[in-house]
Short mmCIF file of N, CA and C in Angstrom, two decimals:
data_model
loop_
_atom_site.label_atom_id
_atom_site.label_comp_id
_atom_site.label_asym_id
_atom_site.label_seq_id
_atom_site.Cartn_x
_atom_site.Cartn_y
_atom_site.Cartn_z
N MET A 1 -42.51 -15.85 -27.94
CA MET A 1 -41.38 -15.96 -28.84
C MET A 1 -41.51 -14.85 -29.88
N ALA A 2 -40.44 -14.10 -30.11
CA ALA A 2 -40.43 -13.00 -31.05
C ALA A 2 -40.36 -13.61 -32.50
N LEU A 3 -41.08 -12.98 -33.43
CA LEU A 3 -41.05 -13.41 -34.79
C LEU A 3 -39.84 -12.80 -35.48
N THR A 4 -39.25 -13.56 -36.42
CA THR A 4 -38.11 -13.12 -37.17
C THR A 4 -38.48 -12.87 -38.60
N GLU A 5 -38.08 -11.74 -39.11
CA GLU A 5 -38.31 -11.39 -40.49
C GLU A 5 -37.47 -12.24 -41.41
N ILE A 6 -38.07 -12.70 -42.52
CA ILE A 6 -37.38 -13.52 -43.49
C ILE A 6 -36.90 -12.57 -44.63
N ASN A 7 -35.61 -12.45 -44.83
CA ASN A 7 -35.07 -11.53 -45.87
C ASN A 7 -34.47 -12.24 -47.02
N THR A 8 -34.13 -13.53 -46.89
CA THR A 8 -33.44 -14.26 -47.97
C THR A 8 -34.13 -15.58 -48.26
N GLY A 9 -33.85 -16.14 -49.44
CA GLY A 9 -34.35 -17.50 -49.72
C GLY A 9 -35.74 -17.53 -50.27
N LEU A 10 -36.41 -16.39 -50.48
CA LEU A 10 -37.79 -16.42 -51.00
C LEU A 10 -37.72 -16.50 -52.54
N PRO A 11 -38.60 -17.29 -53.13
CA PRO A 11 -38.62 -17.38 -54.59
C PRO A 11 -39.06 -16.07 -55.27
N PRO A 12 -38.58 -15.78 -56.45
CA PRO A 12 -38.93 -14.57 -57.16
C PRO A 12 -40.44 -14.40 -57.32
N GLU A 13 -41.16 -15.49 -57.44
CA GLU A 13 -42.60 -15.44 -57.59
C GLU A 13 -43.26 -14.79 -56.34
N VAL A 14 -42.62 -14.93 -55.17
CA VAL A 14 -43.10 -14.31 -53.94
C VAL A 14 -42.62 -12.86 -53.87
N THR A 15 -41.32 -12.64 -53.99
CA THR A 15 -40.75 -11.28 -53.83
C THR A 15 -41.32 -10.28 -54.83
N SER A 16 -41.67 -10.76 -56.01
CA SER A 16 -42.31 -9.85 -57.01
C SER A 16 -43.64 -9.35 -56.61
N GLN A 17 -44.31 -10.04 -55.64
CA GLN A 17 -45.62 -9.62 -55.24
C GLN A 17 -45.66 -8.82 -53.96
N LEU A 18 -44.47 -8.67 -53.31
CA LEU A 18 -44.43 -7.94 -52.06
C LEU A 18 -44.47 -6.43 -52.29
N MET A 19 -45.17 -5.69 -51.35
CA MET A 19 -45.18 -4.24 -51.43
C MET A 19 -43.82 -3.75 -50.85
N ALA A 20 -43.52 -2.53 -51.16
CA ALA A 20 -42.19 -1.99 -50.87
C ALA A 20 -41.80 -2.11 -49.37
N THR A 21 -42.65 -1.88 -48.45
CA THR A 21 -42.27 -1.92 -47.03
C THR A 21 -42.80 -3.19 -46.33
N GLU A 22 -43.35 -4.12 -47.10
CA GLU A 22 -43.93 -5.35 -46.48
C GLU A 22 -42.84 -6.30 -46.00
N LYS A 23 -43.08 -6.90 -44.83
CA LYS A 23 -42.16 -7.83 -44.25
C LYS A 23 -42.69 -9.26 -44.20
N VAL A 24 -41.88 -10.25 -44.51
CA VAL A 24 -42.32 -11.61 -44.47
C VAL A 24 -41.84 -12.28 -43.21
N TYR A 25 -42.78 -12.99 -42.53
CA TYR A 25 -42.50 -13.65 -41.27
C TYR A 25 -42.67 -15.17 -41.34
N TYR A 26 -43.26 -15.67 -42.45
CA TYR A 26 -43.45 -17.12 -42.56
C TYR A 26 -43.44 -17.41 -44.08
N PHE A 27 -42.72 -18.48 -44.43
CA PHE A 27 -42.77 -18.97 -45.83
C PHE A 27 -42.60 -20.50 -45.76
N SER A 28 -43.42 -21.18 -46.57
CA SER A 28 -43.28 -22.63 -46.64
C SER A 28 -43.72 -23.10 -48.05
N PHE A 29 -42.98 -24.04 -48.61
CA PHE A 29 -43.43 -24.73 -49.79
C PHE A 29 -44.47 -25.80 -49.39
N ILE A 30 -45.45 -26.06 -50.20
CA ILE A 30 -46.42 -27.10 -50.04
C ILE A 30 -46.35 -27.92 -51.32
N THR A 31 -45.95 -29.18 -51.24
CA THR A 31 -45.77 -30.00 -52.43
C THR A 31 -46.87 -30.99 -52.58
N PHE A 32 -47.38 -31.08 -53.82
CA PHE A 32 -48.39 -32.09 -54.19
C PHE A 32 -47.83 -33.02 -55.17
N LYS A 33 -48.21 -34.29 -55.08
CA LYS A 33 -47.78 -35.24 -56.04
C LYS A 33 -49.04 -35.79 -56.69
N GLY A 34 -48.96 -36.06 -57.97
CA GLY A 34 -50.13 -36.56 -58.73
C GLY A 34 -50.72 -37.79 -58.13
N GLY A 35 -52.00 -38.01 -58.36
CA GLY A 35 -52.71 -39.14 -57.73
C GLY A 35 -52.71 -40.41 -58.59
N CYS A 36 -53.62 -41.30 -58.29
CA CYS A 36 -53.72 -42.60 -58.89
C CYS A 36 -53.89 -42.46 -60.43
N GLY A 37 -53.06 -43.15 -61.18
CA GLY A 37 -53.13 -43.12 -62.63
C GLY A 37 -52.49 -41.88 -63.23
N SER A 38 -51.89 -41.03 -62.44
CA SER A 38 -51.25 -39.84 -63.00
C SER A 38 -49.78 -40.12 -63.27
N SER A 39 -49.14 -39.18 -63.86
CA SER A 39 -47.73 -39.32 -64.18
C SER A 39 -46.82 -39.19 -62.96
N GLY A 40 -47.43 -38.82 -61.78
CA GLY A 40 -46.63 -38.64 -60.57
C GLY A 40 -45.89 -37.33 -60.49
N GLN A 41 -46.21 -36.41 -61.39
CA GLN A 41 -45.60 -35.11 -61.42
C GLN A 41 -45.79 -34.36 -60.12
N GLN A 42 -44.78 -33.66 -59.67
CA GLN A 42 -44.88 -32.82 -58.48
C GLN A 42 -45.01 -31.36 -58.84
N ASP A 43 -45.88 -30.70 -58.16
CA ASP A 43 -46.06 -29.24 -58.35
C ASP A 43 -45.75 -28.57 -57.02
N ASN A 44 -45.01 -27.52 -57.02
CA ASN A 44 -44.65 -26.82 -55.80
C ASN A 44 -45.58 -25.59 -55.62
N TYR A 45 -46.20 -25.56 -54.49
CA TYR A 45 -47.05 -24.46 -54.08
C TYR A 45 -46.47 -23.83 -52.83
N TRP A 46 -46.99 -22.69 -52.35
CA TRP A 46 -46.43 -22.06 -51.20
C TRP A 46 -47.44 -21.25 -50.44
N LEU A 47 -47.05 -20.90 -49.22
CA LEU A 47 -47.88 -20.08 -48.29
C LEU A 47 -46.92 -19.07 -47.62
N VAL A 48 -47.34 -17.81 -47.58
CA VAL A 48 -46.55 -16.72 -46.99
C VAL A 48 -47.42 -15.96 -46.01
N LEU A 49 -46.84 -15.59 -44.88
CA LEU A 49 -47.47 -14.66 -43.98
C LEU A 49 -46.60 -13.43 -43.89
N THR A 50 -47.17 -12.29 -44.20
CA THR A 50 -46.42 -11.02 -44.06
C THR A 50 -47.03 -10.22 -42.90
N ASP A 51 -46.54 -9.02 -42.73
CA ASP A 51 -47.12 -8.22 -41.64
C ASP A 51 -48.48 -7.62 -42.02
N ARG A 52 -48.99 -7.91 -43.24
CA ARG A 52 -50.21 -7.35 -43.70
C ARG A 52 -51.23 -8.37 -44.24
N ARG A 53 -50.72 -9.52 -44.70
CA ARG A 53 -51.64 -10.47 -45.43
C ARG A 53 -51.11 -11.83 -45.47
N VAL A 54 -52.00 -12.77 -45.89
CA VAL A 54 -51.64 -14.14 -46.20
C VAL A 54 -51.61 -14.22 -47.69
N MET A 55 -50.45 -14.71 -48.23
CA MET A 55 -50.32 -14.89 -49.66
C MET A 55 -50.18 -16.42 -49.93
N TYR A 56 -50.75 -16.90 -51.03
CA TYR A 56 -50.73 -18.35 -51.24
C TYR A 56 -50.74 -18.67 -52.74
N LYS A 57 -50.15 -19.79 -53.06
CA LYS A 57 -50.32 -20.45 -54.37
C LYS A 57 -50.51 -21.90 -54.02
N THR A 58 -51.67 -22.40 -54.27
CA THR A 58 -52.00 -23.76 -53.79
C THR A 58 -53.01 -24.43 -54.74
N LYS A 59 -53.22 -25.70 -54.48
CA LYS A 59 -54.25 -26.45 -55.19
C LYS A 59 -55.33 -26.66 -54.14
N VAL A 60 -56.57 -26.29 -54.54
CA VAL A 60 -57.70 -26.42 -53.62
C VAL A 60 -58.73 -27.33 -54.29
N SER A 61 -59.52 -28.00 -53.44
CA SER A 61 -60.51 -28.90 -53.99
C SER A 61 -61.89 -28.22 -53.85
N GLU A 62 -62.72 -28.40 -54.84
CA GLU A 62 -64.10 -27.90 -54.79
C GLU A 62 -64.99 -29.02 -55.26
N LEU A 63 -66.14 -29.13 -54.65
CA LEU A 63 -67.14 -30.18 -55.00
C LEU A 63 -68.06 -29.58 -56.06
N LYS A 64 -68.09 -30.15 -57.27
CA LYS A 64 -68.98 -29.71 -58.33
C LYS A 64 -69.69 -30.94 -58.88
N ASP A 65 -71.00 -30.93 -58.89
CA ASP A 65 -71.77 -32.01 -59.39
C ASP A 65 -71.41 -33.33 -58.68
N LYS A 66 -71.23 -33.23 -57.36
CA LYS A 66 -70.89 -34.36 -56.48
C LYS A 66 -69.57 -35.03 -56.82
N THR A 67 -68.72 -34.30 -57.54
CA THR A 67 -67.38 -34.79 -57.88
C THR A 67 -66.36 -33.79 -57.39
N GLU A 68 -65.27 -34.25 -56.78
CA GLU A 68 -64.22 -33.38 -56.29
C GLU A 68 -63.32 -32.99 -57.45
N HIS A 69 -63.14 -31.70 -57.66
CA HIS A 69 -62.23 -31.15 -58.71
C HIS A 69 -61.14 -30.31 -57.99
N PHE A 70 -59.93 -30.36 -58.57
CA PHE A 70 -58.87 -29.59 -58.01
C PHE A 70 -58.49 -28.40 -58.96
N PHE A 71 -58.28 -27.26 -58.33
CA PHE A 71 -57.96 -26.06 -59.06
C PHE A 71 -56.74 -25.39 -58.43
N GLU A 72 -55.90 -24.76 -59.23
CA GLU A 72 -54.77 -23.99 -58.72
C GLU A 72 -55.32 -22.58 -58.41
N ARG A 73 -54.93 -22.08 -57.22
CA ARG A 73 -55.34 -20.78 -56.80
C ARG A 73 -54.08 -20.02 -56.35
N ASN A 74 -54.04 -18.76 -56.73
CA ASN A 74 -52.91 -17.86 -56.37
C ASN A 74 -53.54 -16.57 -55.90
N GLY A 75 -53.33 -16.20 -54.65
CA GLY A 75 -54.01 -14.99 -54.18
C GLY A 75 -53.45 -14.48 -52.88
N ASP A 76 -54.12 -13.48 -52.34
CA ASP A 76 -53.72 -12.96 -51.06
C ASP A 76 -54.98 -12.53 -50.31
N LEU A 77 -54.89 -12.62 -48.97
CA LEU A 77 -55.98 -12.27 -48.09
C LEU A 77 -55.49 -11.24 -47.07
N PRO A 78 -55.93 -10.00 -47.18
CA PRO A 78 -55.51 -8.98 -46.20
C PRO A 78 -56.01 -9.35 -44.84
N PHE A 79 -55.22 -9.11 -43.80
CA PHE A 79 -55.59 -9.49 -42.44
C PHE A 79 -56.95 -8.90 -42.06
N GLU A 80 -57.26 -7.68 -42.49
CA GLU A 80 -58.52 -7.04 -42.02
C GLU A 80 -59.74 -7.75 -42.63
N LYS A 81 -59.57 -8.60 -43.66
CA LYS A 81 -60.67 -9.36 -44.29
C LYS A 81 -60.85 -10.71 -43.72
N ILE A 82 -59.89 -11.19 -42.90
CA ILE A 82 -59.91 -12.53 -42.34
C ILE A 82 -60.74 -12.56 -41.06
N SER A 83 -61.75 -13.44 -41.02
CA SER A 83 -62.60 -13.60 -39.88
C SER A 83 -61.96 -14.59 -38.86
N PHE A 84 -61.52 -15.71 -39.35
CA PHE A 84 -60.85 -16.67 -38.48
C PHE A 84 -60.06 -17.67 -39.30
N ILE A 85 -59.16 -18.39 -38.61
CA ILE A 85 -58.36 -19.45 -39.24
C ILE A 85 -58.53 -20.69 -38.36
N GLU A 86 -58.82 -21.83 -38.98
CA GLU A 86 -58.94 -23.07 -38.25
C GLU A 86 -58.14 -24.17 -38.94
N VAL A 87 -57.76 -25.17 -38.18
CA VAL A 87 -57.09 -26.37 -38.70
C VAL A 87 -58.12 -27.50 -38.69
N SER A 88 -58.26 -28.12 -39.87
CA SER A 88 -59.27 -29.23 -40.01
C SER A 88 -58.60 -30.47 -40.50
N GLU A 89 -59.15 -31.59 -40.08
CA GLU A 89 -58.71 -32.92 -40.48
C GLU A 89 -59.76 -33.42 -41.48
N VAL A 90 -59.30 -33.91 -42.67
CA VAL A 90 -60.22 -34.41 -43.70
C VAL A 90 -59.72 -35.71 -44.19
N GLN A 91 -60.60 -36.47 -44.82
CA GLN A 91 -60.27 -37.69 -45.53
C GLN A 91 -60.04 -37.32 -46.97
N THR A 92 -58.98 -37.74 -47.55
CA THR A 92 -58.63 -37.36 -48.93
C THR A 92 -58.06 -38.51 -49.69
N SER A 93 -58.19 -38.47 -51.04
CA SER A 93 -57.59 -39.49 -51.89
C SER A 93 -56.15 -39.13 -52.11
N LYS A 94 -55.27 -40.08 -51.88
CA LYS A 94 -53.84 -39.87 -52.15
C LYS A 94 -53.41 -41.12 -52.91
N GLY A 95 -53.05 -40.90 -54.18
CA GLY A 95 -52.79 -42.09 -55.00
C GLY A 95 -54.05 -42.84 -55.19
N CYS A 96 -54.05 -44.14 -54.92
CA CYS A 96 -55.24 -44.97 -55.02
C CYS A 96 -55.89 -45.24 -53.69
N ASN A 97 -55.40 -44.60 -52.63
CA ASN A 97 -55.89 -44.83 -51.28
C ASN A 97 -56.53 -43.59 -50.69
N THR A 98 -57.36 -43.78 -49.68
CA THR A 98 -57.92 -42.68 -48.92
C THR A 98 -57.17 -42.58 -47.59
N GLU A 99 -56.77 -41.39 -47.24
CA GLU A 99 -56.03 -41.20 -45.99
C GLU A 99 -56.35 -39.87 -45.37
N LYS A 100 -55.87 -39.69 -44.12
CA LYS A 100 -56.09 -38.44 -43.38
C LYS A 100 -55.18 -37.34 -43.96
N ALA A 101 -55.77 -36.13 -44.05
CA ALA A 101 -55.04 -34.97 -44.46
C ALA A 101 -55.48 -33.78 -43.61
N PHE A 102 -54.73 -32.69 -43.66
CA PHE A 102 -55.04 -31.56 -42.83
C PHE A 102 -55.15 -30.31 -43.72
N GLN A 103 -56.00 -29.40 -43.32
CA GLN A 103 -56.24 -28.17 -44.07
C GLN A 103 -56.20 -26.99 -43.12
N LEU A 104 -55.62 -25.87 -43.64
CA LEU A 104 -55.73 -24.59 -42.95
C LEU A 104 -56.91 -23.89 -43.61
N ARG A 105 -57.98 -23.71 -42.88
CA ARG A 105 -59.16 -23.11 -43.44
C ARG A 105 -59.22 -21.60 -43.01
N ILE A 106 -59.16 -20.70 -44.00
CA ILE A 106 -59.18 -19.27 -43.76
C ILE A 106 -60.49 -18.74 -44.19
N SER A 107 -61.22 -18.18 -43.23
CA SER A 107 -62.56 -17.64 -43.52
C SER A 107 -62.49 -16.11 -43.67
N THR A 108 -63.08 -15.62 -44.79
CA THR A 108 -63.12 -14.18 -45.05
C THR A 108 -64.54 -13.78 -45.32
N SER A 109 -64.77 -12.49 -45.57
CA SER A 109 -66.08 -12.04 -45.92
C SER A 109 -66.55 -12.62 -47.29
N GLY A 110 -65.59 -13.06 -48.07
CA GLY A 110 -65.92 -13.59 -49.38
C GLY A 110 -66.05 -15.07 -49.44
N GLY A 111 -65.88 -15.77 -48.34
CA GLY A 111 -65.92 -17.26 -48.31
C GLY A 111 -64.81 -17.84 -47.55
N THR A 112 -64.58 -19.13 -47.70
CA THR A 112 -63.50 -19.82 -47.02
C THR A 112 -62.62 -20.52 -48.01
N ILE A 113 -61.28 -20.38 -47.85
CA ILE A 113 -60.34 -21.09 -48.70
C ILE A 113 -59.65 -22.16 -47.80
N ALA A 114 -59.54 -23.35 -48.34
CA ALA A 114 -58.89 -24.45 -47.60
C ALA A 114 -57.53 -24.72 -48.26
N ILE A 115 -56.48 -24.52 -47.49
CA ILE A 115 -55.12 -24.69 -47.96
C ILE A 115 -54.55 -26.00 -47.32
N PRO A 116 -54.19 -26.96 -48.11
CA PRO A 116 -53.63 -28.18 -47.52
C PRO A 116 -52.33 -27.90 -46.77
N VAL A 117 -52.15 -28.52 -45.64
CA VAL A 117 -50.90 -28.43 -44.86
C VAL A 117 -50.47 -29.86 -44.57
N PRO A 118 -49.15 -30.10 -44.43
CA PRO A 118 -48.65 -31.49 -44.24
C PRO A 118 -49.05 -32.12 -42.92
N THR A 119 -49.13 -31.34 -41.85
CA THR A 119 -49.45 -31.89 -40.52
C THR A 119 -50.30 -30.95 -39.79
N LYS A 120 -51.01 -31.43 -38.76
CA LYS A 120 -51.84 -30.62 -37.90
C LYS A 120 -50.98 -29.59 -37.17
N GLU A 121 -49.78 -30.04 -36.76
CA GLU A 121 -48.87 -29.12 -36.03
C GLU A 121 -48.41 -27.94 -36.91
N LYS A 122 -48.20 -28.21 -38.21
CA LYS A 122 -47.82 -27.13 -39.13
C LYS A 122 -49.03 -26.13 -39.25
N GLY A 123 -50.21 -26.63 -39.27
CA GLY A 123 -51.39 -25.77 -39.32
C GLY A 123 -51.48 -24.90 -38.08
N TYR A 124 -51.21 -25.50 -36.88
CA TYR A 124 -51.26 -24.73 -35.63
C TYR A 124 -50.15 -23.69 -35.61
N GLU A 125 -48.94 -24.00 -36.14
CA GLU A 125 -47.84 -23.07 -36.20
C GLU A 125 -48.25 -21.86 -37.09
N ILE A 126 -48.85 -22.12 -38.22
CA ILE A 126 -49.21 -20.99 -39.16
C ILE A 126 -50.28 -20.16 -38.42
N ARG A 127 -51.30 -20.78 -37.81
CA ARG A 127 -52.33 -20.06 -37.12
C ARG A 127 -51.75 -19.20 -35.97
N ARG A 128 -50.79 -19.72 -35.24
CA ARG A 128 -50.16 -18.97 -34.16
C ARG A 128 -49.44 -17.74 -34.68
N ILE A 129 -48.68 -17.90 -35.77
CA ILE A 129 -47.94 -16.77 -36.37
C ILE A 129 -48.92 -15.74 -36.87
N TYR A 130 -50.02 -16.16 -37.53
CA TYR A 130 -51.02 -15.23 -38.00
C TYR A 130 -51.59 -14.44 -36.81
N SER A 131 -51.91 -15.16 -35.71
CA SER A 131 -52.47 -14.45 -34.54
C SER A 131 -51.53 -13.41 -33.98
N GLU A 132 -50.22 -13.76 -33.93
CA GLU A 132 -49.23 -12.81 -33.41
C GLU A 132 -49.15 -11.60 -34.31
N LEU A 133 -49.14 -11.83 -35.61
CA LEU A 133 -49.03 -10.70 -36.57
C LEU A 133 -50.28 -9.83 -36.62
N SER A 134 -51.44 -10.45 -36.59
CA SER A 134 -52.70 -9.70 -36.72
C SER A 134 -53.12 -9.00 -35.45
N HIS A 135 -52.66 -9.50 -34.28
CA HIS A 135 -53.02 -8.87 -32.97
C HIS A 135 -51.82 -8.16 -32.35
N GLY A 136 -50.72 -8.12 -33.12
CA GLY A 136 -49.49 -7.44 -32.76
C GLY A 136 -49.29 -7.08 -31.39
#
């Protein structure tokens, strides 16, 4: 299946970071809702695949002192720095309950970033598009 370039509907936060000749082939919002005891505020994050890199703004979890902490991350990973992409299933706290969640894990020479995705199928779709773009 041929990939289609996305020319419209991208938020200014994304378009302002694109290089002059860079083309976008995938864009998706990733929404998080506050957990147990929070105000329930929603924050919108996103993931972009261009012809050159993966761009993201997301909330990632890191284990520090045996406690899970969440941090906002905004960055990009050039294709030539990416070793592999995998889809992982994890147990996570959502509200006051523990449930299954999925992550797109992108491994680079500098480490691995785990980006939450809503479904395993969405993770596979992103991985497929990355593979098509990076192996052209």
